[in-house]
Amino acid sequence: MIRMWEDVPLTFSQISMFPFFDIAHYLVSVMSMRGQSGAIAMAWNNPFVSWFRAMLYCFGGGILSSLLLGEAPTKFLENSTNVLLASSIWYIVFYCPYDMVYKCYRFLPVQLMATGMREMGRTWKITTGITHASSNYTDAWMVLIAVGWAGGAGGSVIINMEQSLRGVIRPETSKLLELSHSAKISLLGAILFTLQHTGDLPVPKHTLMFCYSLFIVVISITMLLTECGSSPLSPLEAMLSRMLFGSRQQQFSGEPQKKLKSSFSDVKEDNSSTASSNVENEIRNKKME
């Protein structure tokens, strides 16, 4: 029995991502694109632009990884099979008769299965990025972390950049200034797998892949079932923030708001006083007349 459980992580690490896990990734990515305002109208009015955006959603991690390593951002086009598969998913999501694909995806068990398979594929993308970067940067652990993180969550960065160029989101509300849940767990995975790759974390790679995949799948499915927008890691982040940066950061963050409110109140008082003085002057002038 113990021997069987020891073989489970090894068998898990040998699973091929093509085609089922890739299909799940493309499906979830294109569905998230479809959920944005104006995506359906764009698909009907300008199909090429819609297809190009879908490719950014599906292959954004590979594009960002290529940019970090000084490679051509169009390198993902070398795998024509995956490009055709992603294009097929994009086509049936937007142009299927009676919108059957979208209606089937809205069924909760289908969403849970697709989300779980996509999160499992995230592990392979992180490890693939680290392995690819290590061929040129052997001891540069920061490069390995950056490329691994880009492979796991680079799609969200590329998408936000594309939206910023189109003027859809403003710079002050851009998600580039904060890490999403997928970016946080990808960064955690990139650090763990980099430490394992350099030998600083004495854990077999297949065991780490199994444990990390199980961890992110459970978290993502929990967030989907509870419809919780915040990450379950938020309490841990808040505790580490207080430990590392002190508890007075909340006081400093509240000071600008207090000053802003006080300035507004002063302006209102000044305006009211000037208005009342003007009224009094008008009354006096009328009496003198």
mmCIF file of C-alpha atoms in Angstrom:
data_model
loop_
_atom_site.group_PDB
_atom_site.id
_atom_site.type_symbol
_atom_site.label_atom_id
_atom_site.label_comp_id
_atom_site.label_asym_id
_atom_site.label_seq_id
_atom_site.Cartn_x
_atom_site.Cartn_y
_atom_site.Cartn_z
ATOM 1 C CA MET A 1 0.000 0.000 0.000
ATOM 2 C CA ILE A 2 2.829 2.422 0.867
ATOM 3 C CA ARG A 3 4.616 1.489 -2.339
ATOM 4 C CA MET A 4 1.497 2.328 -4.345
ATOM 5 C CA TRP A 5 1.240 5.797 -2.793
ATOM 6 C CA GLU A 6 4.905 6.391 -3.547
ATOM 7 C CA ASP A 7 4.277 5.597 -7.204
ATOM 8 C CA VAL A 8 1.322 7.994 -7.483
ATOM 9 C CA PRO A 9 3.414 11.220 -7.660
ATOM 10 C CA LEU A 10 5.782 9.620 -10.175
ATOM 11 C CA THR A 11 2.911 8.497 -12.392
ATOM 12 C CA PHE A 12 1.291 11.908 -12.030
ATOM 13 C CA SER A 13 4.444 13.715 -13.197
ATOM 14 C CA GLN A 14 4.505 11.595 -16.359
ATOM 15 C CA ILE A 15 1.024 12.649 -17.524
ATOM 16 C CA SER A 16 0.972 14.276 -20.953
ATOM 17 C CA MET A 17 -0.687 17.676 -21.154
ATOM 18 C CA PHE A 18 -1.759 17.178 -24.773
ATOM 19 C CA PRO A 19 -4.554 17.215 -25.703
ATOM 20 C CA PHE A 20 -6.988 17.152 -22.761
ATOM 21 C CA PHE A 21 -5.230 19.490 -20.327
ATOM 22 C CA ASP A 22 -4.391 21.890 -23.143
ATOM 23 C CA ILE A 23 -8.038 21.887 -24.225
ATOM 24 C CA ALA A 24 -9.091 22.727 -20.667
ATOM 25 C CA HIS A 25 -6.615 25.612 -20.563
ATOM 26 C CA TYR A 26 -7.762 26.998 -23.900
ATOM 27 C CA LEU A 27 -11.422 26.624 -22.964
ATOM 28 C CA VAL A 28 -11.122 28.454 -19.644
ATOM 29 C CA SER A 29 -8.986 31.174 -21.238
ATOM 30 C CA VAL A 30 -11.366 31.823 -24.135
ATOM 31 C CA MET A 31 -14.366 31.743 -21.793
ATOM 32 C CA SER A 32 -12.770 34.396 -19.597
ATOM 33 C CA MET A 33 -12.224 36.474 -22.729
ATOM 34 C CA ARG A 34 -15.841 36.008 -23.786
ATOM 35 C CA GLY A 35 -17.004 37.257 -20.400
ATOM 36 C CA GLN A 36 -15.584 40.715 -21.063
ATOM 37 C CA SER A 37 -17.829 43.467 -22.323
ATOM 38 C CA GLY A 38 -17.829 43.839 -26.088
ATOM 39 C CA ALA A 39 -16.101 40.509 -26.767
ATOM 40 C CA ILE A 40 -19.080 38.973 -28.591
ATOM 41 C CA ALA A 41 -19.632 42.049 -30.752
ATOM 42 C CA MET A 42 -15.936 42.092 -31.622
ATOM 43 C CA ALA A 43 -16.072 38.433 -32.648
ATOM 44 C CA TRP A 44 -18.877 39.168 -35.114
ATOM 45 C CA ASN A 45 -17.609 42.517 -36.397
ATOM 46 C CA ASN A 46 -13.871 41.822 -36.485
ATOM 47 C CA PRO A 47 -13.114 38.086 -36.234
ATOM 48 C CA PHE A 48 -9.357 38.456 -36.810
ATOM 49 C CA VAL A 49 -8.914 40.813 -33.848
ATOM 50 C CA SER A 50 -11.000 38.489 -31.689
ATOM 51 C CA TRP A 51 -8.872 35.509 -32.739
ATOM 52 C CA PHE A 52 -5.667 37.431 -32.014
ATOM 53 C CA ARG A 53 -6.894 38.328 -28.517
ATOM 54 C CA ALA A 54 -7.797 34.688 -27.930
ATOM 55 C CA MET A 55 -4.257 33.656 -28.817
ATOM 56 C CA LEU A 56 -2.937 36.174 -26.283
ATOM 57 C CA TYR A 57 -5.182 34.632 -23.644
ATOM 58 C CA CYS A 58 -4.104 31.094 -24.520
ATOM 59 C CA PHE A 59 -0.368 31.626 -25.104
ATOM 60 C CA GLY A 60 0.348 34.751 -23.050
ATOM 61 C CA GLY A 61 2.647 32.882 -20.665
ATOM 62 C CA GLY A 62 4.798 31.553 -23.483
ATOM 63 C CA ILE A 63 4.948 34.981 -25.127
ATOM 64 C CA LEU A 64 6.138 36.678 -21.930
ATOM 65 C CA SER A 65 8.666 33.905 -21.256
ATOM 66 C CA SER A 66 10.100 34.346 -24.754
ATOM 67 C CA LEU A 67 10.409 38.084 -24.242
ATOM 68 C CA LEU A 68 12.248 37.598 -20.944
ATOM 69 C CA LEU A 69 14.707 35.196 -22.582
ATOM 70 C CA GLY A 70 15.300 37.419 -25.620
ATOM 71 C CA GLU A 71 13.486 35.092 -27.992
ATOM 72 C CA ALA A 72 10.919 35.897 -30.652
ATOM 73 C CA PRO A 73 7.446 36.442 -29.136
ATOM 74 C CA THR A 74 5.976 34.507 -32.069
ATOM 75 C CA LYS A 75 7.756 31.328 -31.032
ATOM 76 C CA PHE A 76 4.469 29.777 -29.899
ATOM 77 C CA LEU A 77 3.423 29.656 -33.568
ATOM 78 C CA GLU A 78 6.016 26.905 -34.119
ATOM 79 C CA ASN A 79 3.616 24.420 -32.520
ATOM 80 C CA SER A 80 0.974 24.581 -35.205
ATOM 81 C CA THR A 81 -1.044 21.767 -33.616
ATOM 82 C CA ASN A 82 -1.648 23.721 -30.410
ATOM 83 C CA VAL A 83 -2.409 26.901 -32.353
ATOM 84 C CA LEU A 84 -5.003 25.067 -34.449
ATOM 85 C CA LEU A 85 -6.456 23.483 -31.316
ATOM 86 C CA ALA A 86 -6.756 26.849 -29.566
ATOM 87 C CA SER A 87 -8.252 28.375 -32.713
ATOM 88 C CA SER A 88 -10.835 25.606 -32.838
ATOM 89 C CA ILE A 89 -11.803 26.257 -29.221
ATOM 90 C CA TRP A 90 -12.142 29.975 -29.996
ATOM 91 C CA TYR A 91 -14.342 29.241 -33.011
ATOM 92 C CA ILE A 92 -16.799 26.919 -31.269
ATOM 93 C CA VAL A 93 -17.046 29.185 -28.216
ATOM 94 C CA PHE A 94 -18.144 32.197 -30.280
ATOM 95 C CA TYR A 95 -19.796 30.656 -33.341
ATOM 96 C CA CYS A 96 -21.348 27.380 -32.183
ATOM 97 C CA PRO A 97 -25.050 27.153 -33.164
ATOM 98 C CA TYR A 98 -27.468 27.979 -30.332
ATOM 99 C CA ASP A 99 -24.446 28.838 -28.173
ATOM 100 C CA MET A 100 -24.245 25.205 -27.042
ATOM 101 C CA VAL A 101 -20.599 25.285 -25.933
ATOM 102 C CA TYR A 102 -21.149 28.276 -23.669
ATOM 103 C CA LYS A 103 -24.282 26.736 -22.166
ATOM 104 C CA CYS A 104 -22.478 23.455 -21.486
ATOM 105 C CA TYR A 105 -19.576 25.289 -19.890
ATOM 106 C CA ARG A 106 -21.949 27.090 -17.516
ATOM 107 C CA PHE A 107 -22.787 23.682 -16.014
ATOM 108 C CA LEU A 108 -20.933 23.666 -12.666
ATOM 109 C CA PRO A 109 -19.315 20.189 -12.900
ATOM 110 C CA VAL A 110 -17.851 21.144 -16.290
ATOM 111 C CA GLN A 111 -16.409 24.336 -14.836
ATOM 112 C CA LEU A 112 -14.905 22.463 -11.888
ATOM 113 C CA MET A 113 -13.284 19.859 -14.127
ATOM 114 C CA ALA A 114 -11.926 22.439 -16.579
ATOM 115 C CA THR A 115 -10.596 24.657 -13.772
ATOM 116 C CA GLY A 116 -8.898 21.744 -12.027
ATOM 117 C CA MET A 117 -7.268 20.539 -15.240
ATOM 118 C CA ARG A 118 -6.107 24.060 -16.062
ATOM 119 C CA GLU A 119 -4.478 24.453 -12.633
ATOM 120 C CA MET A 120 -2.705 21.139 -13.085
ATOM 121 C CA GLY A 121 -1.372 22.402 -16.399
ATOM 122 C CA ARG A 122 -0.054 25.492 -14.629
ATOM 123 C CA THR A 123 2.423 23.263 -12.786
ATOM 124 C CA TRP A 124 3.813 21.937 -16.067
ATOM 125 C CA LYS A 125 4.107 25.444 -17.500
ATOM 126 C CA ILE A 126 6.137 26.614 -14.487
ATOM 127 C CA THR A 127 8.487 23.639 -14.551
ATOM 128 C CA THR A 128 8.883 23.858 -18.336
ATOM 129 C CA GLY A 129 9.829 27.533 -18.092
ATOM 130 C CA ILE A 130 12.412 26.855 -15.369
ATOM 131 C CA THR A 131 13.927 23.955 -17.307
ATOM 132 C CA HIS A 132 14.116 26.022 -20.492
ATOM 133 C CA ALA A 133 15.707 28.990 -18.706
ATOM 134 C CA SER A 134 18.256 26.798 -16.923
ATOM 135 C CA SER A 135 19.768 25.791 -20.284
ATOM 136 C CA ASN A 136 21.136 29.337 -20.651
ATOM 137 C CA TYR A 137 21.173 30.560 -17.041
ATOM 138 C CA THR A 138 22.439 27.782 -14.815
ATOM 139 C CA ASP A 139 23.003 29.573 -11.511
ATOM 140 C CA ALA A 140 20.856 32.692 -12.049
ATOM 141 C CA TRP A 141 18.041 31.704 -9.713
ATOM 142 C CA MET A 142 16.252 35.043 -10.130
ATOM 143 C CA VAL A 143 16.022 34.451 -13.884
ATOM 144 C CA LEU A 144 14.643 30.969 -13.264
ATOM 145 C CA ILE A 145 11.987 32.348 -10.917
ATOM 146 C CA ALA A 146 11.028 35.112 -13.348
ATOM 147 C CA VAL A 147 10.687 32.783 -16.339
ATOM 148 C CA GLY A 148 8.849 30.146 -14.306
ATOM 149 C CA TRP A 149 6.440 32.775 -12.997
ATOM 150 C CA ALA A 150 5.925 34.139 -16.512
ATOM 151 C CA GLY A 151 5.098 30.667 -17.788
ATOM 152 C CA GLY A 152 2.510 30.137 -15.066
ATOM 153 C CA ALA A 153 0.851 33.555 -14.923
ATOM 154 C CA GLY A 154 2.286 35.614 -17.766
ATOM 155 C CA GLY A 155 -0.993 35.479 -19.644
ATOM 156 C CA SER A 156 -2.660 37.900 -17.223
ATOM 157 C CA VAL A 157 0.224 40.367 -17.647
ATOM 158 C CA ILE A 158 0.055 40.221 -21.449
ATOM 159 C CA ILE A 159 -3.718 40.653 -21.361
ATOM 160 C CA ASN A 160 -3.516 43.702 -19.091
ATOM 161 C CA MET A 161 -0.880 45.232 -21.356
ATOM 162 C CA GLU A 162 -3.138 44.655 -24.350
ATOM 163 C CA GLN A 163 -6.086 46.252 -22.569
ATOM 164 C CA SER A 164 -3.961 49.217 -21.525
ATOM 165 C CA LEU A 165 -2.893 49.793 -25.144
ATOM 166 C CA ARG A 166 -6.534 49.721 -26.242
ATOM 167 C CA GLY A 167 -7.482 52.169 -23.486
ATOM 168 C CA VAL A 168 -9.931 49.752 -21.863
ATOM 169 C CA ILE A 169 -8.440 50.184 -18.380
ATOM 170 C CA ARG A 170 -6.918 53.293 -16.866
ATOM 171 C CA PRO A 171 -3.393 53.290 -15.436
ATOM 172 C CA GLU A 172 -4.615 54.035 -11.908
ATOM 173 C CA THR A 173 -6.911 50.979 -11.968
ATOM 174 C CA SER A 174 -4.566 48.677 -13.874
ATOM 175 C CA LYS A 175 -4.040 45.189 -12.471
ATOM 176 C CA LEU A 176 -0.394 45.464 -13.490
ATOM 177 C CA LEU A 177 0.150 47.295 -10.198
ATOM 178 C CA GLU A 178 -1.098 44.370 -8.092
ATOM 179 C CA LEU A 179 -0.774 40.596 -8.188
ATOM 180 C CA SER A 180 -3.812 38.484 -8.935
ATOM 181 C CA HIS A 181 -4.453 35.121 -7.293
ATOM 182 C CA SER A 182 -3.007 33.189 -10.230
ATOM 183 C CA ALA A 183 0.087 35.403 -10.233
ATOM 184 C CA LYS A 184 0.633 34.824 -6.501
ATOM 185 C CA ILE A 185 0.367 31.052 -6.625
ATOM 186 C CA SER A 186 2.517 30.965 -9.766
ATOM 187 C CA LEU A 187 5.179 33.026 -8.016
ATOM 188 C CA LEU A 188 5.074 30.646 -5.058
ATOM 189 C CA GLY A 189 5.409 27.669 -7.390
ATOM 190 C CA ALA A 190 8.266 29.288 -9.322
ATOM 191 C CA ILE A 191 10.185 29.838 -6.074
ATOM 192 C CA LEU A 192 9.606 26.272 -4.870
ATOM 193 C CA PHE A 193 10.549 24.614 -8.157
ATOM 194 C CA THR A 194 13.601 26.855 -8.540
ATOM 195 C CA LEU A 195 14.801 25.844 -5.083
ATOM 196 C CA GLN A 196 14.227 22.222 -5.994
ATOM 197 C CA HIS A 197 16.051 22.661 -9.304
ATOM 198 C CA THR A 198 19.103 24.210 -7.645
ATOM 199 C CA GLY A 199 19.180 21.518 -4.953
ATOM 200 C CA ASP A 200 18.311 23.845 -2.060
ATOM 201 C CA LEU A 201 14.993 22.073 -1.507
ATOM 202 C CA PRO A 202 15.672 18.345 -0.919
ATOM 203 C CA VAL A 203 12.389 17.075 -2.366
ATOM 204 C CA PRO A 204 11.961 14.911 -5.467
ATOM 205 C CA LYS A 205 10.572 16.855 -8.391
ATOM 206 C CA HIS A 206 7.643 14.513 -8.994
ATOM 207 C CA THR A 207 6.617 14.724 -5.325
ATOM 208 C CA LEU A 208 6.739 18.512 -5.378
ATOM 209 C CA MET A 209 4.734 18.598 -8.608
ATOM 210 C CA PHE A 210 2.042 16.380 -7.106
ATOM 211 C CA CYS A 211 1.774 18.333 -3.825
ATOM 212 C CA TYR A 212 1.802 21.740 -5.506
ATOM 213 C CA SER A 213 -0.789 20.706 -8.108
ATOM 214 C CA LEU A 214 -3.063 19.312 -5.397
ATOM 215 C CA PHE A 215 -2.665 22.533 -3.410
ATOM 216 C CA ILE A 216 -3.590 24.931 -6.230
ATOM 217 C CA VAL A 217 -6.427 22.714 -7.508
ATOM 218 C CA VAL A 218 -8.049 22.619 -4.070
ATOM 219 C CA ILE A 219 -7.712 26.386 -3.649
ATOM 220 C CA SER A 220 -9.097 27.204 -7.114
ATOM 221 C CA ILE A 221 -12.062 24.845 -6.810
ATOM 222 C CA THR A 222 -12.820 26.208 -3.340
ATOM 223 C CA MET A 223 -12.830 29.759 -4.686
ATOM 224 C CA LEU A 224 -15.115 28.694 -7.547
ATOM 225 C CA LEU A 225 -17.585 26.914 -5.264
ATOM 226 C CA THR A 226 -17.706 29.665 -2.670
ATOM 227 C CA GLU A 227 -17.681 32.424 -5.320
ATOM 228 C CA CYS A 228 -15.007 34.146 -3.282
ATOM 229 C CA GLY A 229 -13.060 36.821 -5.124
ATOM 230 C CA SER A 230 -10.298 37.119 -2.535
ATOM 231 C CA SER A 231 -7.505 34.601 -2.282
ATOM 232 C CA PRO A 232 -7.518 32.119 0.640
ATOM 233 C CA LEU A 233 -3.895 33.139 1.145
ATOM 234 C CA SER A 234 -4.919 36.691 2.111
ATOM 235 C CA PRO A 235 -4.777 36.083 5.916
ATOM 236 C CA LEU A 236 -1.268 34.660 5.557
ATOM 237 C CA GLU A 237 -0.230 37.629 3.405
ATOM 238 C CA ALA A 238 -1.629 40.078 5.974
ATOM 239 C CA MET A 239 0.234 38.340 8.800
ATOM 240 C CA LEU A 240 3.532 38.350 6.888
ATOM 241 C CA SER A 241 2.996 41.986 5.944
ATOM 242 C CA ARG A 242 2.583 42.967 9.587
ATOM 243 C CA MET A 243 5.628 40.940 10.561
ATOM 244 C CA LEU A 244 7.920 42.261 7.828
ATOM 245 C CA PHE A 245 6.719 45.823 7.324
ATOM 246 C CA GLY A 246 5.210 46.674 10.708
ATOM 247 C CA SER A 247 1.714 47.466 11.870
ATOM 248 C CA ARG A 248 1.999 51.232 11.389
ATOM 249 C CA GLN A 249 1.583 51.023 7.609
ATOM 250 C CA GLN A 250 -2.203 51.182 8.020
ATOM 251 C CA GLN A 251 -1.880 54.425 9.981
ATOM 252 C CA PHE A 252 0.242 55.994 7.245
ATOM 253 C CA SER A 253 -2.142 54.754 4.564
ATOM 254 C CA GLY A 254 -5.023 56.484 6.372
ATOM 255 C CA GLU A 255 -3.317 59.852 6.781
ATOM 256 C CA PRO A 256 -3.706 61.045 3.158
ATOM 257 C CA GLN A 257 -7.437 60.330 3.315
ATOM 258 C CA LYS A 258 -7.787 62.307 6.551
ATOM 259 C CA LYS A 259 -5.849 65.214 5.096
ATOM 260 C CA LEU A 260 -7.972 65.061 1.967
ATOM 261 C CA LYS A 261 -11.182 65.115 3.980
ATOM 262 C CA SER A 262 -9.966 67.984 6.140
ATOM 263 C CA SER A 263 -8.970 69.980 3.052
ATOM 264 C CA PHE A 264 -12.391 69.397 1.529
ATOM 265 C CA SER A 265 -14.080 70.493 4.742
ATOM 266 C CA ASP A 266 -11.935 73.639 4.852
ATOM 267 C CA VAL A 267 -12.853 74.423 1.267
ATOM 268 C CA LYS A 268 -16.535 73.929 2.050
ATOM 269 C CA GLU A 269 -16.311 76.195 5.091
ATOM 270 C CA ASP A 270 -14.545 78.863 3.062
ATOM 271 C CA ASN A 271 -17.150 78.636 0.330
ATOM 272 C CA SER A 272 -20.022 78.849 2.815
ATOM 273 C CA SER A 273 -18.456 81.844 4.584
ATOM 274 C CA THR A 274 -17.884 83.690 1.324
ATOM 275 C CA ALA A 275 -21.416 82.918 0.186
ATOM 276 C CA SER A 276 -22.933 84.219 3.431
ATOM 277 C CA SER A 277 -20.838 87.398 3.285
ATOM 278 C CA ASN A 278 -21.984 88.019 -0.283
ATOM 279 C CA VAL A 279 -25.621 87.645 0.756
ATOM 280 C CA GLU A 280 -25.171 90.101 3.622
ATOM 281 C CA ASN A 281 -23.558 92.656 1.306
ATOM 282 C CA GLU A 282 -26.436 92.372 -1.157
ATOM 283 C CA ILE A 283 -28.979 92.945 1.643
ATOM 284 C CA ARG A 284 -27.118 96.028 2.852
ATOM 285 C CA ASN A 285 -26.954 97.464 -0.646
ATOM 286 C CA LYS A 286 -30.680 97.033 -1.113
ATOM 287 C CA LYS A 287 -31.399 98.778 2.189
ATOM 288 C CA MET A 288 -29.194 101.707 1.234
ATOM 289 C CA GLU A 289 -31.003 102.026 -2.058
#
